[in-house]
Amino acid sequence: WRQSSYAGDAIITAVGLHEGLWMSCAAQSTGQVQCRLHDSLLSLEVHIQTSRALMVISLLLGFFGIIVSVVGMKCTKVGEEDPVTKNRIAVAGGVLFILSGKAALASI
């Protein structure tokens, strides 16, 4: 979140502005918070668009990592006739988790 604030002529009109990947919020000194989604993807800065894309990629890789890892677990019956392939599937799930973490770190 990028945070900034604005105080008008009197402290009564103080506003805190918070801009994130998905929405922008304005918090007034009275405690009222108003949030809105970004109007257009094209109006966002390049680093915000890139961060949003990397976060979505990270979520997708993590989801597929869960699916692949569950298939590769020893307690599941899928592919239990070939333990070498099952171990490779489990390793592939771990690699997907690592890639998911790398994508999430790259978005920061």
mmCIF file of N, CA and C in Angstrom:
data_model
loop_
_atom_site.group_PDB
_atom_site.id
_atom_site.type_symbol
_atom_site.label_atom_id
_atom_site.label_comp_id
_atom_site.label_asym_id
_atom_site.label_seq_id
_atom_site.Cartn_x
_atom_site.Cartn_y
_atom_site.Cartn_z
ATOM 1 N N TRP A 1 0.834 -1.183 0.000
ATOM 2 C CA TRP A 1 0.000 0.000 0.000
ATOM 3 C C TRP A 1 0.877 1.244 0.000
ATOM 4 N N ARG A 2 0.499 2.190 -0.825
ATOM 5 C CA ARG A 2 1.151 3.497 -0.807
ATOM 6 C C ARG A 2 0.260 4.416 0.009
ATOM 7 N N GLN A 3 0.824 5.054 1.017
ATOM 8 C CA GLN A 3 0.036 5.874 1.917
ATOM 9 C C GLN A 3 0.450 7.330 1.793
ATOM 10 N N SER A 4 -0.526 8.192 1.824
ATOM 11 C CA SER A 4 -0.271 9.623 1.865
ATOM 12 C C SER A 4 -1.404 10.264 2.658
ATOM 13 N N SER A 5 -1.247 11.521 2.981
ATOM 14 C CA SER A 5 -2.297 12.183 3.751
ATOM 15 C C SER A 5 -2.427 13.612 3.272
ATOM 16 N N TYR A 6 -3.563 14.177 3.596
ATOM 17 C CA TYR A 6 -3.849 15.561 3.238
ATOM 18 C C TYR A 6 -4.575 16.201 4.403
ATOM 19 N N ALA A 7 -4.094 17.317 4.855
ATOM 20 C CA ALA A 7 -4.775 18.083 5.906
ATOM 21 C C ALA A 7 -5.123 19.442 5.323
ATOM 22 N N GLY A 8 -6.392 19.756 5.331
ATOM 23 C CA GLY A 8 -6.845 21.035 4.791
ATOM 24 C C GLY A 8 -6.480 22.189 5.707
ATOM 25 N N ASP A 9 -7.265 23.244 5.623
ATOM 26 C CA ASP A 9 -7.006 24.430 6.448
ATOM 27 C C ASP A 9 -7.155 24.123 7.933
ATOM 28 N N ALA A 10 -8.049 23.232 8.260
ATOM 29 C CA ALA A 10 -8.254 22.833 9.652
ATOM 30 C C ALA A 10 -7.996 21.331 9.759
ATOM 31 N N ILE A 11 -7.583 20.891 10.917
ATOM 32 C CA ILE A 11 -7.278 19.477 11.119
ATOM 33 C C ILE A 11 -8.538 18.620 10.992
ATOM 34 N N ILE A 12 -9.699 19.240 11.039
ATOM 35 C CA ILE A 12 -10.962 18.508 10.938
ATOM 36 C C ILE A 12 -11.088 17.832 9.570
ATOM 37 N N THR A 13 -10.465 18.391 8.562
ATOM 38 C CA THR A 13 -10.604 17.869 7.202
ATOM 39 C C THR A 13 -9.447 16.958 6.793
ATOM 40 N N ALA A 14 -8.761 16.355 7.743
ATOM 41 C CA ALA A 14 -7.627 15.488 7.423
ATOM 42 C C ALA A 14 -8.115 14.217 6.737
ATOM 43 N N VAL A 15 -7.386 13.808 5.704
ATOM 44 C CA VAL A 15 -7.743 12.614 4.935
ATOM 45 C C VAL A 15 -6.479 11.792 4.732
ATOM 46 N N GLY A 16 -6.563 10.494 5.009
ATOM 47 C CA GLY A 16 -5.459 9.577 4.723
ATOM 48 C C GLY A 16 -5.778 8.794 3.465
ATOM 49 N N LEU A 17 -4.875 8.794 2.518
ATOM 50 C CA LEU A 17 -5.084 8.106 1.246
ATOM 51 C C LEU A 17 -4.234 6.842 1.213
ATOM 52 N N HIS A 18 -4.846 5.719 0.840
ATOM 53 C CA HIS A 18 -4.165 4.434 0.745
ATOM 54 C C HIS A 18 -4.436 3.870 -0.644
ATOM 55 N N GLU A 19 -3.373 3.593 -1.380
ATOM 56 C CA GLU A 19 -3.531 3.039 -2.724
ATOM 57 C C GLU A 19 -2.862 1.681 -2.766
ATOM 58 N N GLY A 20 -3.625 0.649 -3.110
ATOM 59 C CA GLY A 20 -3.118 -0.705 -3.183
ATOM 60 C C GLY A 20 -3.173 -1.251 -4.600
ATOM 61 N N LEU A 21 -2.950 -2.556 -4.709
ATOM 62 C CA LEU A 21 -2.968 -3.191 -6.020
ATOM 63 C C LEU A 21 -4.364 -3.258 -6.615
ATOM 64 N N TRP A 22 -5.377 -3.386 -5.759
ATOM 65 C CA TRP A 22 -6.726 -3.636 -6.257
ATOM 66 C C TRP A 22 -7.666 -2.464 -6.062
ATOM 67 N N MET A 23 -7.400 -1.588 -5.077
ATOM 68 C CA MET A 23 -8.324 -0.480 -4.821
ATOM 69 C C MET A 23 -7.597 0.678 -4.160
ATOM 70 N N SER A 24 -8.288 1.812 -4.155
ATOM 71 C CA SER A 24 -7.809 3.012 -3.473
ATOM 72 C C SER A 24 -8.801 3.352 -2.366
ATOM 73 N N CYS A 25 -8.273 3.742 -1.208
ATOM 74 C CA CYS A 25 -9.129 4.064 -0.067
ATOM 75 C C CYS A 25 -8.766 5.441 0.477
ATOM 76 N N ALA A 26 -9.776 6.123 0.986
ATOM 77 C CA ALA A 26 -9.591 7.404 1.652
ATOM 78 C C ALA A 26 -10.200 7.290 3.048
ATOM 79 N N ALA A 27 -9.388 7.511 4.061
ATOM 80 C CA ALA A 27 -9.835 7.452 5.454
ATOM 81 C C ALA A 27 -9.861 8.874 6.010
ATOM 82 N N GLN A 28 -11.022 9.314 6.424
ATOM 83 C CA GLN A 28 -11.160 10.659 6.953
ATOM 84 C C GLN A 28 -10.930 10.657 8.460
ATOM 85 N N SER A 29 -10.667 11.829 9.005
ATOM 86 C CA SER A 29 -10.365 11.935 10.435
ATOM 87 C C SER A 29 -11.569 11.581 11.297
ATOM 88 N N THR A 30 -12.746 11.539 10.723
ATOM 89 C CA THR A 30 -13.940 11.154 11.480
ATOM 90 C C THR A 30 -14.066 9.647 11.628
ATOM 91 N N GLY A 31 -13.198 8.884 10.970
ATOM 92 C CA GLY A 31 -13.236 7.433 11.039
ATOM 93 C C GLY A 31 -13.898 6.785 9.842
ATOM 94 N N GLN A 32 -14.457 7.565 8.957
ATOM 95 C CA GLN A 32 -15.129 7.032 7.772
ATOM 96 C C GLN A 32 -14.085 6.659 6.721
ATOM 97 N N VAL A 33 -14.235 5.458 6.157
ATOM 98 C CA VAL A 33 -13.323 4.975 5.125
ATOM 99 C C VAL A 33 -14.131 4.696 3.865
ATOM 100 N N GLN A 34 -13.672 5.232 2.753
ATOM 101 C CA GLN A 34 -14.320 5.003 1.473
ATOM 102 C C GLN A 34 -13.301 4.371 0.533
ATOM 103 N N CYS A 35 -13.670 3.216 -0.026
ATOM 104 C CA CYS A 35 -12.782 2.504 -0.937
ATOM 105 C C CYS A 35 -13.461 2.363 -2.294
ATOM 106 N N ARG A 36 -12.647 2.340 -3.345
ATOM 107 C CA ARG A 36 -13.167 2.085 -4.676
ATOM 108 C C ARG A 36 -12.120 1.311 -5.459
ATOM 109 N N LEU A 37 -12.603 0.452 -6.340
ATOM 110 C CA LEU A 37 -11.702 -0.303 -7.203
ATOM 111 C C LEU A 37 -11.078 0.636 -8.220
ATOM 112 N N HIS A 38 -9.926 0.254 -8.731
ATOM 113 C CA HIS A 38 -9.304 1.066 -9.777
ATOM 114 C C HIS A 38 -10.210 1.069 -10.996
ATOM 115 N N ASP A 39 -10.384 2.238 -11.593
ATOM 116 C CA ASP A 39 -11.322 2.398 -12.702
ATOM 117 C C ASP A 39 -10.895 1.637 -13.951
ATOM 118 N N SER A 40 -9.636 1.705 -14.297
ATOM 119 C CA SER A 40 -9.174 1.103 -15.540
ATOM 120 C C SER A 40 -7.796 0.505 -15.337
ATOM 121 N N LEU A 41 -7.563 -0.642 -15.959
ATOM 122 C CA LEU A 41 -6.225 -1.240 -15.897
ATOM 123 C C LEU A 41 -5.216 -0.397 -16.654
ATOM 124 N N LEU A 42 -5.650 0.241 -17.709
ATOM 125 C CA LEU A 42 -4.728 1.016 -18.538
ATOM 126 C C LEU A 42 -4.286 2.305 -17.867
ATOM 127 N N SER A 43 -5.060 2.794 -16.902
ATOM 128 C CA SER A 43 -4.683 4.035 -16.231
ATOM 129 C C SER A 43 -3.691 3.800 -15.081
ATOM 130 N N LEU A 44 -3.471 2.545 -14.717
ATOM 131 C CA LEU A 44 -2.543 2.243 -13.624
ATOM 132 C C LEU A 44 -1.100 2.357 -14.094
ATOM 133 N N GLU A 45 -0.224 2.595 -13.140
ATOM 134 C CA GLU A 45 1.200 2.649 -13.458
ATOM 135 C C GLU A 45 1.703 1.253 -13.799
ATOM 136 N N VAL A 46 2.808 1.192 -14.524
ATOM 137 C CA VAL A 46 3.326 -0.083 -15.018
ATOM 138 C C VAL A 46 3.708 -1.007 -13.874
ATOM 139 N N HIS A 47 4.327 -0.478 -12.823
ATOM 140 C CA HIS A 47 4.750 -1.356 -11.723
ATOM 141 C C HIS A 47 3.543 -1.937 -10.982
ATOM 142 N N ILE A 48 2.429 -1.224 -10.929
ATOM 143 C CA ILE A 48 1.225 -1.774 -10.286
ATOM 144 C C ILE A 48 0.620 -2.860 -11.163
ATOM 145 N N GLN A 49 0.581 -2.641 -12.479
ATOM 146 C CA GLN A 49 0.072 -3.671 -13.391
ATOM 147 C C GLN A 49 0.920 -4.930 -13.317
ATOM 148 N N THR A 50 2.237 -4.752 -13.254
ATOM 149 C CA THR A 50 3.141 -5.897 -13.165
ATOM 150 C C THR A 50 2.948 -6.640 -11.850
ATOM 151 N N SER A 51 2.816 -5.903 -10.762
ATOM 152 C CA SER A 51 2.608 -6.539 -9.454
ATOM 153 C C SER A 51 1.303 -7.311 -9.406
ATOM 154 N N ARG A 52 0.257 -6.748 -9.991
ATOM 155 C CA ARG A 52 -1.026 -7.456 -10.028
ATOM 156 C C ARG A 52 -0.905 -8.749 -10.825
ATOM 157 N N ALA A 53 -0.239 -8.685 -11.968
ATOM 158 C CA ALA A 53 -0.070 -9.887 -12.793
ATOM 159 C C ALA A 53 0.748 -10.945 -12.061
ATOM 160 N N LEU A 54 1.814 -10.535 -11.380
ATOM 161 C CA LEU A 54 2.633 -11.487 -10.641
ATOM 162 C C LEU A 54 1.879 -12.100 -9.472
ATOM 163 N N MET A 55 1.014 -11.338 -8.828
ATOM 164 C CA MET A 55 0.215 -11.895 -7.727
ATOM 165 C C MET A 55 -0.775 -12.938 -8.239
ATOM 166 N N VAL A 56 -1.396 -12.669 -9.385
ATOM 167 C CA VAL A 56 -2.330 -13.642 -9.965
ATOM 168 C C VAL A 56 -1.577 -14.898 -10.389
ATOM 169 N N ILE A 57 -0.403 -14.734 -10.992
ATOM 170 C CA ILE A 57 0.413 -15.884 -11.381
ATOM 171 C C ILE A 57 0.818 -16.686 -10.154
ATOM 172 N N SER A 58 1.189 -15.994 -9.077
ATOM 173 C CA SER A 58 1.568 -16.672 -7.843
ATOM 174 C C SER A 58 0.414 -17.484 -7.275
ATOM 175 N N LEU A 59 -0.783 -16.912 -7.275
ATOM 176 C CA LEU A 59 -1.955 -17.643 -6.784
ATOM 177 C C LEU A 59 -2.248 -18.875 -7.630
ATOM 178 N N LEU A 60 -2.162 -18.729 -8.939
ATOM 179 C CA LEU A 60 -2.421 -19.867 -9.827
ATOM 180 C C LEU A 60 -1.374 -20.967 -9.649
ATOM 181 N N LEU A 61 -0.098 -20.579 -9.548
ATOM 182 C CA LEU A 61 0.953 -21.578 -9.338
ATOM 183 C C LEU A 61 0.774 -22.287 -7.997
ATOM 184 N N GLY A 62 0.394 -21.545 -6.973
ATOM 185 C CA GLY A 62 0.142 -22.161 -5.672
ATOM 186 C C GLY A 62 -1.026 -23.129 -5.715
ATOM 187 N N PHE A 63 -2.091 -22.761 -6.415
ATOM 188 C CA PHE A 63 -3.247 -23.647 -6.552
ATOM 189 C C PHE A 63 -2.866 -24.933 -7.278
ATOM 190 N N PHE A 64 -2.157 -24.803 -8.404
ATOM 191 C CA PHE A 64 -1.730 -25.994 -9.132
ATOM 192 C C PHE A 64 -0.714 -26.803 -8.334
ATOM 193 N N GLY A 65 0.104 -26.120 -7.524
ATOM 194 C CA GLY A 65 1.034 -26.826 -6.653
ATOM 195 C C GLY A 65 0.317 -27.684 -5.631
ATOM 196 N N ILE A 66 -0.795 -27.181 -5.094
ATOM 197 C CA ILE A 66 -1.588 -27.979 -4.156
ATOM 198 C C ILE A 66 -2.146 -29.208 -4.846
ATOM 199 N N ILE A 67 -2.726 -29.017 -6.029
ATOM 200 C CA ILE A 67 -3.322 -30.144 -6.758
ATOM 201 C C ILE A 67 -2.271 -31.206 -7.083
ATOM 202 N N VAL A 68 -1.141 -30.775 -7.623
ATOM 203 C CA VAL A 68 -0.089 -31.721 -8.007
ATOM 204 C C VAL A 68 0.499 -32.406 -6.783
ATOM 205 N N SER A 69 0.674 -31.668 -5.696
ATOM 206 C CA SER A 69 1.240 -32.261 -4.482
ATOM 207 C C SER A 69 0.303 -33.297 -3.872
ATOM 208 N N VAL A 70 -0.993 -33.033 -3.909
ATOM 209 C CA VAL A 70 -1.949 -34.013 -3.380
ATOM 210 C C VAL A 70 -1.891 -35.295 -4.204
ATOM 211 N N VAL A 71 -1.761 -35.170 -5.510
ATOM 212 C CA VAL A 71 -1.652 -36.361 -6.360
ATOM 213 C C VAL A 71 -0.364 -37.116 -6.045
ATOM 214 N N GLY A 72 0.708 -36.396 -5.714
ATOM 215 C CA GLY A 72 1.992 -37.037 -5.448
ATOM 216 C C GLY A 72 2.167 -37.575 -4.041
ATOM 217 N N MET A 73 1.213 -37.355 -3.154
ATOM 218 C CA MET A 73 1.339 -37.837 -1.777
ATOM 219 C C MET A 73 1.246 -39.359 -1.724
ATOM 220 N N LYS A 74 1.940 -39.942 -0.759
ATOM 221 C CA LYS A 74 1.936 -41.402 -0.632
ATOM 222 C C LYS A 74 0.592 -41.943 -0.171
ATOM 223 N N CYS A 75 -0.227 -41.119 0.452
ATOM 224 C CA CYS A 75 -1.507 -41.601 0.969
ATOM 225 C C CYS A 75 -2.612 -41.616 -0.091
ATOM 226 N N THR A 76 -2.337 -41.097 -1.301
ATOM 227 C CA THR A 76 -3.357 -41.134 -2.350
ATOM 228 C C THR A 76 -3.144 -42.366 -3.230
ATOM 229 N N LYS A 77 -4.187 -42.792 -3.887
ATOM 230 C CA LYS A 77 -4.142 -44.003 -4.700
ATOM 231 C C LYS A 77 -3.770 -43.731 -6.150
ATOM 232 N N VAL A 78 -3.721 -42.470 -6.551
ATOM 233 C CA VAL A 78 -3.418 -42.124 -7.937
ATOM 234 C C VAL A 78 -1.962 -42.455 -8.239
ATOM 235 N N GLY A 79 -1.732 -43.334 -9.195
ATOM 236 C CA GLY A 79 -0.385 -43.672 -9.635
ATOM 237 C C GLY A 79 0.439 -44.460 -8.653
ATOM 238 N N GLU A 80 -0.187 -45.217 -7.758
ATOM 239 C CA GLU A 80 0.597 -45.927 -6.747
ATOM 240 C C GLU A 80 1.319 -47.151 -7.305
ATOM 241 N N GLU A 81 1.019 -47.544 -8.546
ATOM 242 C CA GLU A 81 1.725 -48.696 -9.118
ATOM 243 C C GLU A 81 3.149 -48.343 -9.534
ATOM 244 N N ASP A 82 3.455 -47.063 -9.707
ATOM 245 C CA ASP A 82 4.804 -46.638 -10.089
ATOM 246 C C ASP A 82 5.298 -45.590 -9.083
ATOM 247 N N PRO A 83 6.050 -46.020 -8.055
ATOM 248 C CA PRO A 83 6.476 -45.080 -7.014
ATOM 249 C C PRO A 83 7.458 -44.016 -7.514
ATOM 250 N N VAL A 84 8.241 -44.321 -8.542
ATOM 251 C CA VAL A 84 9.193 -43.327 -9.060
ATOM 252 C C VAL A 84 8.441 -42.157 -9.681
ATOM 253 N N THR A 85 7.409 -42.457 -10.456
ATOM 254 C CA THR A 85 6.604 -41.401 -11.064
ATOM 255 C C THR A 85 5.870 -40.601 -9.995
ATOM 256 N N LYS A 86 5.401 -41.295 -8.967
ATOM 257 C CA LYS A 86 4.692 -40.612 -7.883
ATOM 258 C C LYS A 86 5.642 -39.650 -7.151
ATOM 259 N N ASN A 87 6.881 -40.053 -6.948
ATOM 260 C CA ASN A 87 7.865 -39.168 -6.314
ATOM 261 C C ASN A 87 8.158 -37.959 -7.198
ATOM 262 N N ARG A 88 8.228 -38.182 -8.503
ATOM 263 C CA ARG A 88 8.478 -37.064 -9.423
ATOM 264 C C ARG A 88 7.308 -36.085 -9.422
ATOM 265 N N ILE A 89 6.098 -36.594 -9.296
ATOM 266 C CA ILE A 89 4.920 -35.722 -9.216
ATOM 267 C C ILE A 89 4.984 -34.891 -7.930
ATOM 268 N N ALA A 90 5.379 -35.509 -6.828
ATOM 269 C CA ALA A 90 5.497 -34.776 -5.567
ATOM 270 C C ALA A 90 6.559 -33.684 -5.662
ATOM 271 N N VAL A 91 7.676 -33.980 -6.309
ATOM 272 C CA VAL A 91 8.733 -32.981 -6.502
ATOM 273 C C VAL A 91 8.234 -31.851 -7.401
ATOM 274 N N ALA A 92 7.466 -32.192 -8.431
ATOM 275 C CA ALA A 92 6.913 -31.162 -9.314
ATOM 276 C C ALA A 92 5.984 -30.234 -8.536
ATOM 277 N N GLY A 93 5.196 -30.793 -7.602
ATOM 278 C CA GLY A 93 4.356 -29.949 -6.749
ATOM 279 C C GLY A 93 5.190 -29.009 -5.900
ATOM 280 N N GLY A 94 6.298 -29.504 -5.360
ATOM 281 C CA GLY A 94 7.191 -28.650 -4.585
ATOM 282 C C GLY A 94 7.808 -27.548 -5.419
ATOM 283 N N VAL A 95 8.169 -27.875 -6.652
ATOM 284 C CA VAL A 95 8.731 -26.861 -7.558
ATOM 285 C C VAL A 95 7.687 -25.782 -7.846
ATOM 286 N N LEU A 96 6.435 -26.189 -8.037
ATOM 287 C CA LEU A 96 5.379 -25.202 -8.261
ATOM 288 C C LEU A 96 5.208 -24.287 -7.049
ATOM 289 N N PHE A 97 5.323 -24.842 -5.839
ATOM 290 C CA PHE A 97 5.253 -24.016 -4.639
ATOM 291 C C PHE A 97 6.410 -23.017 -4.585
ATOM 292 N N ILE A 98 7.595 -23.466 -4.941
ATOM 293 C CA ILE A 98 8.757 -22.573 -4.939
ATOM 294 C C ILE A 98 8.573 -21.459 -5.965
ATOM 295 N N LEU A 99 8.115 -21.811 -7.161
ATOM 296 C CA LEU A 99 7.872 -20.800 -8.189
ATOM 297 C C LEU A 99 6.783 -19.824 -7.762
ATOM 298 N N SER A 100 5.781 -20.325 -7.058
ATOM 299 C CA SER A 100 4.716 -19.462 -6.550
ATOM 300 C C SER A 100 5.281 -18.447 -5.563
ATOM 301 N N GLY A 101 6.148 -18.898 -4.683
ATOM 302 C CA GLY A 101 6.774 -17.998 -3.727
ATOM 303 C C GLY A 101 7.671 -16.979 -4.394
ATOM 304 N N LYS A 102 8.409 -17.415 -5.409
ATOM 305 C CA LYS A 102 9.273 -16.491 -6.154
ATOM 306 C C LYS A 102 8.453 -15.418 -6.854
ATOM 307 N N ALA A 103 7.316 -15.814 -7.449
ATOM 308 C CA ALA A 103 6.458 -14.844 -8.120
ATOM 309 C C ALA A 103 5.867 -13.858 -7.118
ATOM 310 N N ALA A 104 5.505 -14.350 -5.936
ATOM 311 C CA ALA A 104 4.962 -13.452 -4.918
ATOM 312 C C ALA A 104 6.018 -12.487 -4.413
ATOM 313 N N LEU A 105 7.245 -12.951 -4.239
ATOM 314 C CA LEU A 105 8.321 -12.066 -3.796
ATOM 315 C C LEU A 105 8.688 -11.055 -4.868
ATOM 316 N N ALA A 106 8.617 -11.463 -6.125
ATOM 317 C CA ALA A 106 8.942 -10.557 -7.208
ATOM 318 C C ALA A 106 7.916 -9.436 -7.333
ATOM 319 N N SER A 107 6.690 -9.690 -6.860
ATOM 320 C CA SER A 107 5.654 -8.661 -6.979
ATOM 321 C C SER A 107 5.785 -7.572 -5.925
ATOM 322 N N ILE A 108 6.594 -7.824 -4.903
ATOM 323 C CA ILE A 108 6.727 -6.826 -3.826
ATOM 324 C C ILE A 108 7.603 -5.683 -4.249
#
